[in-house]
């Protein structure tokens, strides 16, 4: 069924023309946007925005080799000085925030506030990394040997490969690049084929910062490889790429991980997240409603941390779910540039087909579907969908198979529960383990949820939804989510190598553990 929602249908100027103008303003040569085989499209209208030349796998090797040479020079620059480059990058991002946020909206379909918010994440991680550049601490360790000192030090790793997904086309690069750069590494970025233009824009802004920084920042310190999965594979397999941070599906992670393991390279994997929330009978239902609505419908259900499963205590189920259904029915779906629109388009036709297939399976499994219709906003080549809420009846025998798989679309599956133990068991009974949350005013429930007996996810929140993470905390998950951590806390350690040093400043040679070896 197709619904025509005229209130959110607009006839703006060409998306392609605006995207080209924004990129030109960043310093991207417009000739690069019309001479290749990779067709870039905007999900807003489905129109073609550019044609980009792609890098073949063989041509990736020289780019990586130049990045390695850049690393060899960059690693000798003192870390606080390296932080100055990232500070300048943050300045460029601040100055370009409105325009880059707009480009994110045009290419990834995010509403205006979310596009701007993604750029703000980049700025925030730059600020974090600048401070970090003076805090790459090692340790002084007590030693059993007299006139000896033992210490731990950290050194740059090498070339860091970054493979990013369409849903956060620029922030994920920044999470990795800002830390990698202050840690003394170079970066090579393979963006999603669905969002290559934002990558070109960010690279141009980085080059502005590098030019301002001066000769200490070598060329090829940051590079972009536009291409398909074969280019990503070339990045993964190259011996000079010391670390690969890859964001995408669990299937992608299963393909990448063995290749990295085969050559003992490091990996940061940020994969699927079939995230859940629990609404207790003690919850502030107004707060829970806002938290659930944003987490489930924001970014059109295309965040790694999107809320996909909801467990509501049976005593408040009817009143809460009725209110939630009203919110789903009233949320504005449409062109994300229009004020008041909260849900923009799915990224492409494949995402639409995946949502339709999931809803059909949910119905077959006994689910009652509210919403999920296609909304006609910009014609047949743009895929706007009303968010869907699917209720599964009590006594369904656990979660149906469709609930145990992540569908990257705005579908929220809802079930009732009786006890907290039951709710936690349901939440944890999926392969992924990225993010989770509970809404409760009961201290026992809150503490139980974040304890070892509670959520098994990398992120466990109380009285906020599972999405919307800040950069200060380490971001990542467990199980099929991959186990990697990016962004804040001590995530920087993944971008460096550790050395334990023992220094003998005496004139004898005592051995550890009382060993005697006189010659």
Coordinates of C-alpha atoms in Angstrom, one line a residue:
X1 CA 0.0 0.0 0.0
X2 CA 1.3 3.5 -0.9
X3 CA 0.3 6.6 1.1
X4 CA 0.7 10.1 -0.4
X5 CA 1.6 12.6 2.4
X6 CA 1.6 16.0 0.7
X7 CA 2.6 17.8 3.9
X8 CA 6.1 16.4 3.6
X9 CA 6.4 16.4 -0.2
X10 CA 8.6 19.2 -1.6
X11 CA 10.0 20.2 -5.0
X12 CA 13.4 21.5 -4.1
X13 CA 16.2 22.3 -6.5
X14 CA 18.2 19.5 -7.9
X15 CA 19.9 17.4 -5.1
X16 CA 22.8 16.7 -7.5
X17 CA 23.4 20.4 -8.1
X18 CA 23.4 21.2 -4.4
X19 CA 25.7 18.3 -3.6
X20 CA 28.2 19.4 -6.3
X21 CA 28.1 23.0 -5.0
X22 CA 28.8 21.8 -1.5
X23 CA 31.7 19.6 -2.6
X24 CA 33.2 22.4 -4.7
X25 CA 33.1 24.6 -1.7
X26 CA 35.1 22.1 0.3
X27 CA 37.7 22.1 -2.4
X28 CA 36.8 19.0 -4.4
X29 CA 37.4 19.3 -8.1
X30 CA 34.0 19.1 -9.8
X31 CA 35.6 17.2 -12.7
X32 CA 36.1 14.2 -10.3
X33 CA 32.3 14.0 -9.9
X34 CA 31.5 13.2 -13.5
X35 CA 34.1 10.8 -14.9
X36 CA 33.7 7.3 -13.5
X37 CA 31.6 4.2 -13.3
X38 CA 30.4 4.4 -9.7
X39 CA 27.0 6.0 -9.7
X40 CA 26.2 7.9 -6.6
X41 CA 22.5 8.5 -5.8
X42 CA 20.6 10.5 -3.2
X43 CA 18.0 8.6 -1.2
X44 CA 16.0 11.8 -1.0
X45 CA 14.9 11.5 -4.6
X46 CA 16.8 8.6 -6.1
X47 CA 18.5 10.9 -8.6
X48 CA 22.0 10.5 -9.7
X49 CA 24.3 12.9 -7.9
X50 CA 27.7 12.0 -9.4
X51 CA 29.7 9.4 -11.3
X52 CA 33.0 8.6 -9.7
X53 CA 36.1 6.8 -10.8
X54 CA 36.8 3.7 -8.8
X55 CA 40.1 2.3 -7.6
X56 CA 40.8 -1.2 -8.8
X57 CA 42.3 -3.6 -6.2
X58 CA 45.8 -3.5 -7.8
X59 CA 45.9 0.3 -7.7
X60 CA 45.2 0.2 -3.9
X61 CA 48.6 -1.1 -3.2
X62 CA 50.6 2.1 -4.1
X63 CA 48.2 4.2 -2.0
X64 CA 48.8 2.0 1.0
X65 CA 52.6 2.1 0.4
X66 CA 52.5 5.9 0.3
X67 CA 50.5 5.8 3.5
X68 CA 53.2 3.6 5.1
X69 CA 55.9 6.1 4.1
X70 CA 53.8 8.9 5.6
X71 CA 53.5 6.9 8.8
X72 CA 57.3 6.5 9.1
X73 CA 57.7 10.3 9.0
X74 CA 54.6 11.1 11.2
X75 CA 55.6 8.7 14.0
X76 CA 58.6 10.8 14.8
X77 CA 56.5 14.0 15.3
X78 CA 55.8 14.4 19.0
X79 CA 52.3 13.4 20.0
X80 CA 51.2 16.8 21.3
X81 CA 52.3 18.3 18.0
X82 CA 50.3 15.6 16.2
X83 CA 47.4 16.7 18.3
X84 CA 47.7 20.2 16.8
X85 CA 46.9 18.7 13.3
X86 CA 43.7 17.2 14.8
X87 CA 42.9 20.5 16.4
X88 CA 43.1 22.2 13.0
X89 CA 40.9 19.5 11.6
X90 CA 38.3 20.2 14.3
X91 CA 38.5 23.9 13.3
X92 CA 37.8 23.0 9.6
X93 CA 34.9 20.9 10.7
X94 CA 33.4 23.6 12.8
X95 CA 33.6 26.1 10.0
X96 CA 32.1 23.6 7.5
X97 CA 29.5 22.0 10.0
X98 CA 26.4 23.4 8.3
X99 CA 27.6 22.5 4.8
X100 CA 28.9 19.0 5.7
X101 CA 25.8 18.3 7.7
X102 CA 23.7 19.2 4.7
X103 CA 25.8 16.9 2.5
X104 CA 25.2 14.0 5.0
X105 CA 21.5 14.7 4.7
X106 CA 21.6 14.7 0.9
X107 CA 23.6 11.5 0.6
X108 CA 22.5 9.5 3.7
X109 CA 19.0 10.8 4.1
X110 CA 19.3 12.0 7.7
X111 CA 17.0 14.7 9.0
X112 CA 18.8 18.1 9.4
X113 CA 19.5 17.8 13.1
X114 CA 20.9 14.3 12.7
X115 CA 23.2 15.4 9.8
X116 CA 24.5 18.3 11.9
X117 CA 24.8 16.0 14.9
X118 CA 27.0 13.6 13.0
X119 CA 29.4 16.4 12.2
X120 CA 29.3 17.5 15.8
X121 CA 30.5 13.9 16.7
X122 CA 33.5 14.5 14.5
X123 CA 34.2 17.8 16.2
X124 CA 33.8 16.2 19.6
X125 CA 36.2 13.3 18.9
X126 CA 38.8 15.8 17.6
X127 CA 38.6 17.7 20.9
X128 CA 38.9 14.4 22.8
X129 CA 41.9 13.4 20.7
X130 CA 43.7 16.7 21.1
X131 CA 43.6 16.2 24.9
X132 CA 44.6 12.6 24.4
X133 CA 47.7 13.6 22.6
X134 CA 49.2 14.6 25.9
X135 CA 47.9 11.6 27.7
X136 CA 49.3 8.5 25.9
X137 CA 50.5 7.2 29.2
X138 CA 52.7 4.2 29.9
X139 CA 53.5 2.8 33.3
X140 CA 56.5 2.5 35.7
X141 CA 56.4 -1.0 37.1
X142 CA 58.0 -2.3 40.3
X143 CA 60.9 -4.6 39.6
X144 CA 62.4 -7.2 41.8
X145 CA 66.0 -6.5 40.6
X146 CA 68.1 -3.8 42.3
X147 CA 69.2 -0.8 40.2
X148 CA 66.7 -1.6 37.5
X149 CA 63.7 0.2 36.2
X150 CA 60.9 -1.5 34.3
X151 CA 58.4 0.5 32.3
X152 CA 55.7 0.2 29.7
X153 CA 55.6 2.5 26.7
X154 CA 53.4 2.9 23.7
X155 CA 54.4 3.4 20.1
X156 CA 52.6 4.1 16.8
X157 CA 51.3 1.1 14.9
X158 CA 51.4 1.9 11.2
X159 CA 48.8 2.2 8.5
X160 CA 45.2 2.1 9.8
X161 CA 42.6 1.0 7.3
X162 CA 39.1 2.3 7.9
X163 CA 36.0 0.7 6.2
X164 CA 32.8 2.6 7.0
X165 CA 29.1 2.0 6.4
X166 CA 26.5 4.3 4.8
X167 CA 24.6 5.0 8.0
X168 CA 27.3 7.1 9.7
X169 CA 29.3 8.1 6.6
X170 CA 31.6 10.6 8.3
X171 CA 31.5 10.1 12.1
X172 CA 33.0 6.6 12.1
X173 CA 35.9 7.8 10.0
X174 CA 36.6 10.5 12.6
X175 CA 36.3 8.2 15.6
X176 CA 39.1 6.2 14.1
X177 CA 41.2 8.8 12.3
X178 CA 41.4 11.3 15.1
X179 CA 42.8 8.7 17.4
X180 CA 44.9 7.0 14.8
X181 CA 46.5 10.4 13.9
X182 CA 47.4 11.5 17.4
X183 CA 48.8 8.0 18.0
X184 CA 51.2 8.5 15.1
X185 CA 49.5 6.5 12.4
X186 CA 48.4 7.2 8.8
X187 CA 44.9 6.3 7.6
X188 CA 43.5 4.8 4.4
X189 CA 39.7 5.1 4.2
X190 CA 37.4 2.9 2.1
X191 CA 33.9 4.5 2.4
X192 CA 30.6 2.8 1.6
X193 CA 29.8 2.8 -2.1
X194 CA 26.4 4.3 -1.1
X195 CA 28.0 7.4 0.5
X196 CA 31.2 8.3 -1.4
X197 CA 30.6 12.0 -1.7
X198 CA 30.8 12.8 2.0
X199 CA 34.2 10.9 2.1
X200 CA 35.5 13.2 -0.7
X201 CA 34.3 16.2 1.2
X202 CA 35.9 15.2 4.5
X203 CA 39.2 14.3 2.8
X204 CA 39.2 17.8 1.2
X205 CA 38.7 19.4 4.7
X206 CA 41.5 17.2 6.1
X207 CA 43.8 18.5 3.4
X208 CA 43.0 22.0 4.3
X209 CA 44.0 21.3 7.9
X210 CA 47.2 19.5 6.8
X211 CA 48.2 22.4 4.6
X212 CA 47.7 24.8 7.5
X213 CA 49.7 22.5 9.8
X214 CA 52.9 22.6 7.6
X215 CA 55.6 20.3 6.4
X216 CA 55.6 18.1 9.5
X217 CA 52.4 16.5 8.2
X218 CA 53.4 14.4 5.1
X219 CA 51.3 13.9 2.1
X220 CA 49.3 10.6 2.1
X221 CA 48.8 10.9 5.8
X222 CA 45.1 10.4 5.0
X223 CA 43.8 8.8 1.8
X224 CA 40.5 7.7 0.3
X225 CA 39.9 4.6 -1.8
X226 CA 36.6 4.8 -3.7
X227 CA 35.5 1.3 -4.8
X228 CA 33.6 -1.8 -4.1
X229 CA 34.1 -4.8 -1.8
X230 CA 37.2 -5.9 -3.8
X231 CA 38.9 -2.7 -2.8
X232 CA 38.0 -3.3 0.8
X233 CA 39.5 -6.8 0.5
X234 CA 42.7 -5.3 -0.9
X235 CA 43.0 -3.0 2.1
X236 CA 42.3 -6.0 4.5
X237 CA 44.9 -8.2 2.8
X238 CA 47.8 -5.8 2.4
X239 CA 50.7 -6.6 4.7
X240 CA 51.4 -2.9 5.5
X241 CA 48.0 -2.3 6.9
X242 CA 48.6 -2.9 10.6
X243 CA 45.0 -2.4 11.8
X244 CA 41.6 -2.5 10.0
X245 CA 38.6 -0.9 11.6
X246 CA 35.6 -2.2 9.8
X247 CA 32.0 -1.2 10.3
X248 CA 29.2 -3.1 8.6
X249 CA 27.2 -6.3 8.7
X250 CA 28.1 -9.4 10.7
X251 CA 28.5 -11.2 7.3
X252 CA 31.1 -8.6 6.3
X253 CA 32.9 -9.2 9.6
X254 CA 32.9 -13.0 9.1
X255 CA 34.6 -12.4 5.7
X256 CA 37.1 -9.8 7.0
X257 CA 38.2 -11.4 10.3
X258 CA 39.8 -14.6 8.9
X259 CA 41.8 -12.6 6.4
X260 CA 43.2 -10.4 9.1
X261 CA 43.9 -13.3 11.4
X262 CA 45.7 -15.1 8.6
X263 CA 48.4 -12.4 8.7
X264 CA 48.1 -11.6 12.4
X265 CA 46.8 -8.1 11.7
X266 CA 44.8 -6.2 14.3
X267 CA 41.1 -5.6 13.9
X268 CA 38.3 -3.5 15.3
X269 CA 35.0 -4.9 14.1
X270 CA 31.7 -3.0 14.6
X271 CA 29.0 -5.2 13.2
X272 CA 25.3 -6.0 13.7
X273 CA 23.3 -4.9 16.7
X274 CA 19.8 -6.4 17.3
X275 CA 19.3 -4.0 20.2
X276 CA 16.6 -4.3 22.9
X277 CA 15.0 -2.2 25.6
X278 CA 13.0 -3.1 28.7
X279 CA 10.1 -1.0 30.0
X280 CA 9.5 -1.9 33.7
X281 CA 6.2 -1.4 35.5
X282 CA 8.1 1.2 37.6
X283 CA 9.2 3.2 34.6
X284 CA 8.4 6.9 34.0
X285 CA 6.3 6.2 30.9
X286 CA 6.6 9.7 29.5
X287 CA 10.3 9.4 29.6
X288 CA 10.2 5.9 28.2
X289 CA 8.0 6.9 25.3
X290 CA 10.3 9.6 24.2
X291 CA 13.4 7.3 24.6
X292 CA 11.8 4.4 22.7
X293 CA 10.4 6.6 19.9
X294 CA 13.7 8.2 19.1
X295 CA 15.7 5.0 19.4
X296 CA 13.4 3.0 17.2
X297 CA 12.4 5.6 14.5
X298 CA 15.4 7.9 14.4
X299 CA 17.6 7.7 11.2
X300 CA 14.7 5.7 9.7
X301 CA 15.8 2.7 11.8
X302 CA 19.3 2.7 10.1
X303 CA 21.6 3.1 13.1
X304 CA 23.8 0.3 14.4
X305 CA 22.2 1.1 17.8
X306 CA 18.6 1.4 16.6
X307 CA 16.1 -0.1 19.0
X308 CA 14.6 -3.2 17.3
X309 CA 13.1 -5.3 20.2
X310 CA 11.0 -4.0 23.1
X311 CA 9.9 -5.9 26.1
X312 CA 7.2 -4.2 28.2
X313 CA 6.1 -5.4 31.6
X314 CA 2.6 -6.9 31.4
X315 CA 1.1 -4.5 34.0
X316 CA 1.8 -1.4 31.9
X317 CA 1.9 -3.1 28.5
X318 CA -1.5 -2.0 27.2
X319 CA -1.3 1.7 28.3
X320 CA 2.3 2.1 27.1
X321 CA 2.0 0.3 23.8
X322 CA -1.3 2.2 23.0
X323 CA 0.6 5.5 23.5
X324 CA 3.5 4.2 21.4
X325 CA 1.2 3.2 18.6
X326 CA -0.2 6.8 18.6
X327 CA 3.3 8.1 18.3
X328 CA 4.0 5.8 15.4
X329 CA 0.9 6.9 13.6
X330 CA 1.6 10.7 14.0
X331 CA 5.3 10.9 13.3
X332 CA 6.1 12.8 10.1
X333 CA 7.8 10.9 7.3
X334 CA 9.2 12.8 4.4
X335 CA 12.0 14.9 2.9
X336 CA 14.5 15.2 5.7
X337 CA 15.2 18.8 4.8
X338 CA 11.6 19.8 5.7
X339 CA 11.3 21.2 9.3
X340 CA 9.3 18.9 11.5
X341 CA 10.1 15.8 9.5
X342 CA 11.5 13.1 11.9
X343 CA 11.8 10.1 9.5
X344 CA 13.6 10.3 6.2
X345 CA 14.1 7.7 3.5
X346 CA 15.6 4.3 3.5
X347 CA 19.0 4.3 1.8
X348 CA 17.9 2.4 -1.3
X349 CA 15.6 -0.2 -2.9
X350 CA 17.4 -3.1 -1.2
X351 CA 16.6 -1.6 2.2
X352 CA 13.0 -1.3 1.2
X353 CA 12.8 -4.9 0.0
X354 CA 14.4 -6.1 3.2
X355 CA 11.8 -4.2 5.3
X356 CA 8.9 -5.5 3.3
X357 CA 10.2 -9.1 3.5
X358 CA 10.7 -8.8 7.3
X359 CA 7.2 -7.6 7.8
X360 CA 5.8 -10.4 5.7
X361 CA 7.7 -12.9 7.8
X362 CA 6.6 -11.3 11.0
X363 CA 2.9 -11.5 10.0
X364 CA 3.4 -15.1 9.1
X365 CA 4.8 -15.7 12.6
X366 CA 1.7 -14.3 14.2
X367 CA 2.7 -10.6 14.6
X368 CA 0.2 -7.7 14.4
X369 CA 1.6 -5.0 12.3
X370 CA 1.0 -1.3 12.8
X371 CA 2.4 1.0 10.1
X372 CA 5.1 -0.1 7.6
X373 CA 3.4 1.3 4.5
X374 CA 5.4 3.1 1.8
X375 CA 5.0 6.8 1.7
X376 CA 5.1 8.6 -1.7
X377 CA 7.3 11.6 -1.1
X378 CA 9.6 11.9 -4.2
X379 CA 8.5 9.3 -6.7
X380 CA 9.2 5.6 -7.3
X381 CA 13.0 5.9 -7.0
X382 CA 12.9 7.1 -3.4
X383 CA 12.0 4.7 -0.6
X384 CA 10.2 6.4 2.3
X385 CA 8.5 4.0 4.7
X386 CA 6.3 4.6 7.7
X387 CA 7.9 3.0 10.8
X388 CA 6.4 -0.3 11.7
X389 CA 5.5 -1.6 15.2
X390 CA 4.9 -5.3 15.4
X391 CA 3.2 -6.9 18.4
X392 CA 3.7 -10.5 19.1
X393 CA 1.1 -12.1 21.4
X394 CA 1.9 -13.5 24.9
X395 CA 2.8 -17.2 25.0
X396 CA 4.5 -17.0 21.6
X397 CA 7.2 -19.4 22.8
X398 CA 10.0 -17.0 23.0
X399 CA 11.1 -14.7 20.2
X400 CA 10.2 -15.7 16.6
X401 CA 13.1 -16.1 14.3
X402 CA 12.5 -12.7 12.6
X403 CA 13.1 -11.0 16.0
X404 CA 16.4 -12.8 16.3
X405 CA 17.7 -11.3 13.1
X406 CA 18.6 -7.7 12.5
X407 CA 16.6 -5.9 9.8
X408 CA 18.2 -2.5 9.0
X409 CA 14.9 -0.6 8.8
X410 CA 12.4 1.1 11.2
X411 CA 10.7 -2.1 12.6
X412 CA 10.1 -2.4 16.3
X413 CA 9.1 -5.8 17.6
X414 CA 7.2 -5.7 20.9
X415 CA 6.5 -8.4 23.5
X416 CA 5.2 -8.4 27.0
X417 CA 7.1 -9.9 30.0
X418 CA 6.3 -10.9 33.5
X419 CA 9.6 -10.9 35.5
X420 CA 12.9 -9.0 35.1
X421 CA 14.8 -12.3 34.8
X422 CA 12.6 -13.2 31.9
X423 CA 13.1 -9.8 30.2
X424 CA 16.9 -10.0 30.5
X425 CA 16.9 -13.5 29.2
X426 CA 14.9 -12.5 26.1
X427 CA 17.1 -9.5 25.5
X428 CA 20.3 -11.5 25.6
X429 CA 18.9 -14.4 23.5
X430 CA 20.1 -13.1 20.2
X431 CA 23.5 -13.4 18.4
X432 CA 24.4 -9.7 18.5
X433 CA 25.4 -7.8 21.6
X434 CA 25.8 -4.1 20.8
X435 CA 23.5 -1.9 22.8
X436 CA 20.6 -2.2 25.4
X437 CA 18.6 -0.2 27.9
X438 CA 16.1 -0.4 30.7
X439 CA 13.5 2.1 31.8
X440 CA 12.9 1.8 35.5
X441 CA 12.7 3.8 38.7
X442 CA 13.7 0.8 40.8
X443 CA 17.3 0.9 41.9
X444 CA 17.4 -2.9 42.2
X445 CA 16.3 -3.4 38.6
X446 CA 18.7 -0.7 37.3
X447 CA 21.7 -2.1 39.1
X448 CA 20.8 -5.7 38.2
X449 CA 20.5 -4.7 34.5
X450 CA 24.0 -3.2 34.4
X451 CA 25.6 -6.0 36.5
X452 CA 27.2 -9.2 35.4
X453 CA 23.8 -10.9 35.7
X454 CA 22.2 -8.3 33.4
X455 CA 22.7 -7.2 29.8
X456 CA 25.4 -9.0 27.9
X457 CA 25.9 -6.0 25.5
X458 CA 28.8 -3.6 25.1
X459 CA 26.5 -0.7 26.0
X460 CA 23.9 -1.0 28.8
X461 CA 21.9 2.1 29.6
X462 CA 19.3 3.1 32.2
X463 CA 16.5 5.5 31.4
X464 CA 17.8 6.4 28.0
X465 CA 17.4 4.3 24.8
X466 CA 20.2 2.2 23.3
X467 CA 21.1 4.8 20.6
X468 CA 22.8 8.2 20.7
X469 CA 26.2 7.3 22.3
X470 CA 28.6 10.0 23.2
X471 CA 32.2 10.0 22.1
X472 CA 33.6 9.9 25.7
X473 CA 32.7 6.2 26.2
X474 CA 34.2 3.3 24.2
X475 CA 31.7 2.3 21.5
X476 CA 31.3 -1.4 20.5
X477 CA 29.7 -4.6 21.4
X478 CA 30.1 -8.3 22.1
X479 CA 29.2 -11.6 20.5
X480 CA 28.4 -11.2 16.8
X481 CA 28.8 -7.5 17.1
X482 CA 32.6 -8.2 16.8
X483 CA 34.1 -7.1 20.1
X484 CA 35.8 -4.0 18.9
X485 CA 35.9 -0.6 20.6
X486 CA 36.2 2.8 19.0
X487 CA 36.0 6.4 20.1
X488 CA 36.5 7.3 23.8
X489 CA 37.8 5.8 27.1
X490 CA 41.0 3.8 26.4
X491 CA 40.1 2.8 22.8
X492 CA 43.3 4.6 21.7
X493 CA 45.3 1.6 22.8
X494 CA 44.1 -0.4 19.8
X495 CA 46.0 2.1 17.6
X496 CA 49.3 1.6 19.3
X497 CA 51.8 -1.2 20.1
X498 CA 52.9 -1.8 23.7
X499 CA 56.5 -2.3 24.7
X500 CA 57.8 -3.4 28.1
X501 CA 61.2 -2.0 28.8
X502 CA 63.7 -3.1 31.5
X503 CA 66.7 -0.8 32.1
X504 CA 69.7 -1.8 34.1
X505 CA 71.5 1.2 35.4
X506 CA 73.7 -0.7 37.8
X507 CA 77.0 -2.6 37.3
X508 CA 75.7 -6.1 38.1
X509 CA 73.4 -8.4 36.2
X510 CA 70.9 -10.0 38.7
X511 CA 68.4 -12.3 36.9
X512 CA 64.7 -12.5 37.6
X513 CA 63.2 -15.3 39.7
X514 CA 66.6 -15.9 41.4
X515 CA 68.1 -17.6 38.3
X516 CA 71.9 -18.0 38.5
X517 CA 73.9 -18.2 35.3
X518 CA 77.5 -17.4 35.9
X519 CA 80.0 -17.6 33.1

